Amino acid sequence: MTGSPFMQQVRTELRTRQYSIRTEKNYMYWVRYFIRFNDKRHPADMGNREIERFLNHLAINRDVSAATQNQALCALIFLYRFVIRRDIQGLKYSNTRKPKRIPIVLNNEEVSAIFQHLDGKYWLIAALLYGCGLRIQEALTLRIKDIDFTSKSILIFNGKGSKDQYTLLPEKLIAPLQSQIILVRQNHQKDLDDGAGKASLPPALLRKYKGALKLYGWQFLFPSSHRCVHPYDGYICRHHLHATAFSRKLREAVIASDIPKRVTAHTFRHSFATKLLENGTDIRTVQELLGHSDLRTTEIYPHVIGNRRAGTKSPVDFIV
């Protein structure tokens, strides 16, 4: 089904509108799943009833999260709006509200313990997450040109919401980053010697900066260990390290550190924001560093601090 003319049409619409490769894979998955769930009927012959039945199946039988339900709904809305050319009206199903949860954060001792069980590029990725408040994809898609040692800043290009922003570059990470850049440059030179060495660029950037394909500044700071075929344009390139590779190393480090909390790459971002506020950083500055459009998103972190510093004693503490 993936190679069917209809699915190729879906992929073309996604790429024409410059959706990311991750969104493309997710949307293609949900469209295929929707079609198979409905006995391979063509989406043009289906409508609200079939969509509602599919989404209810995900919620009840598959017990998927609110975020997953919303992603499936967005994929189907895209399918009907841009491929079938029909807007879905009166759907008896809306975006599921995500439960509001206080984020899990790590203290300095826990972060240090995890760092002791990471090394090389994996230690540096974790240090960037905690030291700069980056999301994991933002860290993995950093390019050499994005690191400015003079102004001690890092450019986050095309981050969440397709926004560009700057964040701080910690003094402690300058030397490790410089060492990592030397390794990338050496690896890039080997690729050039093999007749390769092209950077992996999105189609829009490829058209604009085609001459920059082989410049080392456009190489990923954390390149993959293997060259691959570019998913859009078919040339041989070196993509960035996959998030699952870091997640696996992080999970091993957390287990080795004997930390009972559920720790993911995003936990470091939460810990970054909380630690800045604990140290007296203005919440507007934290908002800017995190790249939040709405201050209300950032305001979750003072609640974390408040829970810790309320100073309220439990009645059991007064028992003699």
PDB file of N, CA, C and O in Angstrom, residues 37-66:
ATOM      1  N   PHE A  37      -8.051  -0.528   8.573  1.00  0.00           N
ATOM      2  CA  PHE A  37      -9.090  -0.726   9.588  1.00  0.00           C
ATOM      3  C   PHE A  37     -10.470  -0.787   8.941  1.00  0.00           C
ATOM      4  O   PHE A  37     -11.356  -1.504   9.420  1.00  0.00           O
ATOM      5  N   ASN A  38     -10.647  -0.053   7.857  1.00  0.00           N
ATOM      6  CA  ASN A  38     -11.931  -0.006   7.153  1.00  0.00           C
ATOM      7  C   ASN A  38     -11.927  -0.890   5.912  1.00  0.00           C
ATOM      8  O   ASN A  38     -12.515  -0.541   4.871  1.00  0.00           O
ATOM      9  N   ASP A  39     -11.263  -2.044   6.027  1.00  0.00           N
ATOM     10  CA  ASP A  39     -11.262  -3.073   4.981  1.00  0.00           C
ATOM     11  C   ASP A  39     -10.780  -2.557   3.628  1.00  0.00           C
ATOM     12  O   ASP A  39     -11.311  -2.928   2.572  1.00  0.00           O
ATOM     13  N   LYS A  40      -9.795  -1.663   3.666  1.00  0.00           N
ATOM     14  CA  LYS A  40      -9.131  -1.131   2.477  1.00  0.00           C
ATOM     15  C   LYS A  40     -10.071  -0.377   1.537  1.00  0.00           C
ATOM     16  O   LYS A  40      -9.843  -0.304   0.326  1.00  0.00           O
ATOM     17  N   ARG A  41     -11.107   0.215   2.119  1.00  0.00           N
ATOM     18  CA  ARG A  41     -11.968   1.078   1.308  1.00  0.00           C
ATOM     19  C   ARG A  41     -11.233   2.383   1.034  1.00  0.00           C
ATOM     20  O   ARG A  41     -10.410   2.841   1.840  1.00  0.00           O
ATOM     21  N   HIS A  42     -11.544   3.005  -0.095  1.00  0.00           N
ATOM     22  CA  HIS A  42     -10.901   4.274  -0.439  1.00  0.00           C
ATOM     23  C   HIS A  42     -11.445   5.370   0.478  1.00  0.00           C
ATOM     24  O   HIS A  42     -12.661   5.449   0.714  1.00  0.00           O
ATOM     25  N   PRO A  43     -10.583   6.230   1.021  1.00  0.00           N
ATOM     26  CA  PRO A  43     -11.049   7.301   1.919  1.00  0.00           C
ATOM     27  C   PRO A  43     -12.110   8.203   1.301  1.00  0.00           C
ATOM     28  O   PRO A  43     -12.948   8.756   2.027  1.00  0.00           O
ATOM     29  N   ALA A  44     -12.089   8.370  -0.020  1.00  0.00           N
ATOM     30  CA  ALA A  44     -13.097   9.211  -0.671  1.00  0.00           C
ATOM     31  C   ALA A  44     -14.501   8.643  -0.501  1.00  0.00           C
ATOM     32  O   ALA A  44     -15.492   9.378  -0.579  1.00  0.00           O
ATOM     33  N   ASP A  45     -14.601   7.321  -0.261  1.00  0.00           N
ATOM     34  CA  ASP A  45     -15.894   6.670  -0.085  1.00  0.00           C
ATOM     35  C   ASP A  45     -16.300   6.588   1.379  1.00  0.00           C
ATOM     36  O   ASP A  45     -17.313   5.962   1.715  1.00  0.00           O
ATOM     37  N   MET A  46     -15.502   7.195   2.234  1.00  0.00           N
ATOM     38  CA  MET A  46     -15.797   7.161   3.673  1.00  0.00           C
ATOM     39  C   MET A  46     -15.962   8.581   4.192  1.00  0.00           C
ATOM     40  O   MET A  46     -15.706   9.556   3.489  1.00  0.00           O
ATOM     41  N   GLY A  47     -16.387   8.690   5.449  1.00  0.00           N
ATOM     42  CA  GLY A  47     -16.607  10.016   6.022  1.00  0.00           C
ATOM     43  C   GLY A  47     -16.586   9.990   7.535  1.00  0.00           C
ATOM     44  O   GLY A  47     -15.858   9.213   8.153  1.00  0.00           O
ATOM     45  N   ASN A  48     -17.441  10.823   8.132  1.00  0.00           N
ATOM     46  CA  ASN A  48     -17.448  10.996   9.583  1.00  0.00           C
ATOM     47  C   ASN A  48     -17.632   9.688  10.349  1.00  0.00           C
ATOM     48  O   ASN A  48     -16.955   9.442  11.356  1.00  0.00           O
ATOM     49  N   ARG A  49     -18.537   8.854   9.877  1.00  0.00           N
ATOM     50  CA  ARG A  49     -18.849   7.615  10.606  1.00  0.00           C
ATOM     51  C   ARG A  49     -17.610   6.741  10.735  1.00  0.00           C
ATOM     52  O   ARG A  49     -17.305   6.225  11.821  1.00  0.00           O
ATOM     53  N   GLU A  50     -16.898   6.564   9.635  1.00  0.00           N
ATOM     54  CA  GLU A  50     -15.713   5.708   9.652  1.00  0.00           C
ATOM     55  C   GLU A  50     -14.575   6.329  10.473  1.00  0.00           C
ATOM     56  O   GLU A  50     -13.841   5.624  11.180  1.00  0.00           O
ATOM     57  N   ILE A  51     -14.432   7.647  10.380  1.00  0.00           N
ATOM     58  CA  ILE A  51     -13.383   8.331  11.143  1.00  0.00           C
ATOM     59  C   ILE A  51     -13.651   8.208  12.636  1.00  0.00           C
ATOM     60  O   ILE A  51     -12.758   7.897  13.425  1.00  0.00           O
ATOM     61  N   GLU A  52     -14.908   8.437  13.047  1.00  0.00           N
ATOM     62  CA  GLU A  52     -15.265   8.347  14.463  1.00  0.00           C
ATOM     63  C   GLU A  52     -15.066   6.929  14.993  1.00  0.00           C
ATOM     64  O   GLU A  52     -14.553   6.729  16.100  1.00  0.00           O
ATOM     65  N   ARG A  53     -15.449   5.935  14.177  1.00  0.00           N
ATOM     66  CA  ARG A  53     -15.288   4.537  14.596  1.00  0.00           C
ATOM     67  C   ARG A  53     -13.808   4.193  14.770  1.00  0.00           C
ATOM     68  O   ARG A  53     -13.418   3.502  15.718  1.00  0.00           O
ATOM     69  N   PHE A  54     -12.970   4.701  13.881  1.00  0.00           N
ATOM     70  CA  PHE A  54     -11.533   4.442  13.947  1.00  0.00           C
ATOM     71  C   PHE A  54     -10.921   5.089  15.192  1.00  0.00           C
ATOM     72  O   PHE A  54     -10.154   4.458  15.924  1.00  0.00           O
ATOM     73  N   LEU A  55     -11.266   6.347  15.438  1.00  0.00           N
ATOM     74  CA  LEU A  55     -10.699   7.051  16.586  1.00  0.00           C
ATOM     75  C   LEU A  55     -11.175   6.446  17.904  1.00  0.00           C
ATOM     76  O   LEU A  55     -10.415   6.374  18.875  1.00  0.00           O
ATOM     77  N   ASN A  56     -12.427   6.002  17.950  1.00  0.00           N
ATOM     78  CA  ASN A  56     -12.929   5.335  19.150  1.00  0.00           C
ATOM     79  C   ASN A  56     -12.212   4.008  19.378  1.00  0.00           C
ATOM     80  O   ASN A  56     -11.950   3.614  20.515  1.00  0.00           O
ATOM     81  N   HIS A  57     -11.891   3.324  18.281  1.00  0.00           N
ATOM     82  CA  HIS A  57     -11.124   2.076  18.379  1.00  0.00           C
ATOM     83  C   HIS A  57      -9.764   2.335  19.016  1.00  0.00           C
ATOM     84  O   HIS A  57      -9.322   1.569  19.892  1.00  0.00           O
ATOM     85  N   LEU A  58      -9.103   3.414  18.600  1.00  0.00           N
ATOM     86  CA  LEU A  58      -7.794   3.746  19.168  1.00  0.00           C
ATOM     87  C   LEU A  58      -7.907   4.043  20.667  1.00  0.00           C
ATOM     88  O   LEU A  58      -7.067   3.618  21.460  1.00  0.00           O
ATOM     89  N   ALA A  59      -8.961   4.779  21.038  1.00  0.00           N
ATOM     90  CA  ALA A  59      -9.120   5.193  22.431  1.00  0.00           C
ATOM     91  C   ALA A  59      -9.535   4.042  23.330  1.00  0.00           C
ATOM     92  O   ALA A  59      -9.041   3.914  24.457  1.00  0.00           O
ATOM     93  N   ILE A  60     -10.438   3.184  22.838  1.00  0.00           N
ATOM     94  CA  ILE A  60     -11.020   2.142  23.695  1.00  0.00           C
ATOM     95  C   ILE A  60     -10.250   0.824  23.597  1.00  0.00           C
ATOM     96  O   ILE A  60      -9.843   0.244  24.606  1.00  0.00           O
ATOM     97  N   ASN A  61     -10.036   0.350  22.378  1.00  0.00           N
ATOM     98  CA  ASN A  61      -9.407  -0.958  22.199  1.00  0.00           C
ATOM     99  C   ASN A  61      -7.886  -0.904  22.266  1.00  0.00           C
ATOM    100  O   ASN A  61      -7.250  -1.831  22.772  1.00  0.00           O
ATOM    101  N   ARG A  62      -7.317   0.160  21.729  1.00  0.00           N
ATOM    102  CA  ARG A  62      -5.864   0.289  21.749  1.00  0.00           C
ATOM    103  C   ARG A  62      -5.360   1.036  22.984  1.00  0.00           C
ATOM    104  O   ARG A  62      -4.190   0.961  23.317  1.00  0.00           O
ATOM    105  N   ASP A  63      -6.256   1.780  23.638  1.00  0.00           N
ATOM    106  CA  ASP A  63      -5.919   2.529  24.864  1.00  0.00           C
ATOM    107  C   ASP A  63      -4.699   3.424  24.649  1.00  0.00           C
ATOM    108  O   ASP A  63      -3.799   3.495  25.491  1.00  0.00           O
ATOM    109  N   VAL A  64      -4.686   4.147  23.512  1.00  0.00           N
ATOM    110  CA  VAL A  64      -3.552   5.020  23.211  1.00  0.00           C
ATOM    111  C   VAL A  64      -3.672   6.313  24.018  1.00  0.00           C
ATOM    112  O   VAL A  64      -4.737   6.651  24.531  1.00  0.00           O
ATOM    113  N   SER A  65      -2.572   7.033  24.125  1.00  0.00           N
ATOM    114  CA  SER A  65      -2.556   8.272  24.899  1.00  0.00           C
ATOM    115  C   SER A  65      -3.326   9.382  24.188  1.00  0.00           C
ATOM    116  O   SER A  65      -3.641   9.276  22.989  1.00  0.00           O
ATOM    117  N   ALA A  66      -3.593  10.455  24.917  1.00  0.00           N
ATOM    118  CA  ALA A  66      -4.289  11.606  24.338  1.00  0.00           C
ATOM    119  C   ALA A  66      -3.482  12.195  23.188  1.00  0.00           C
ATOM    120  O   ALA A  66      -4.047  12.578  22.153  1.00  0.00           O
TER     121      ALA A  66
END
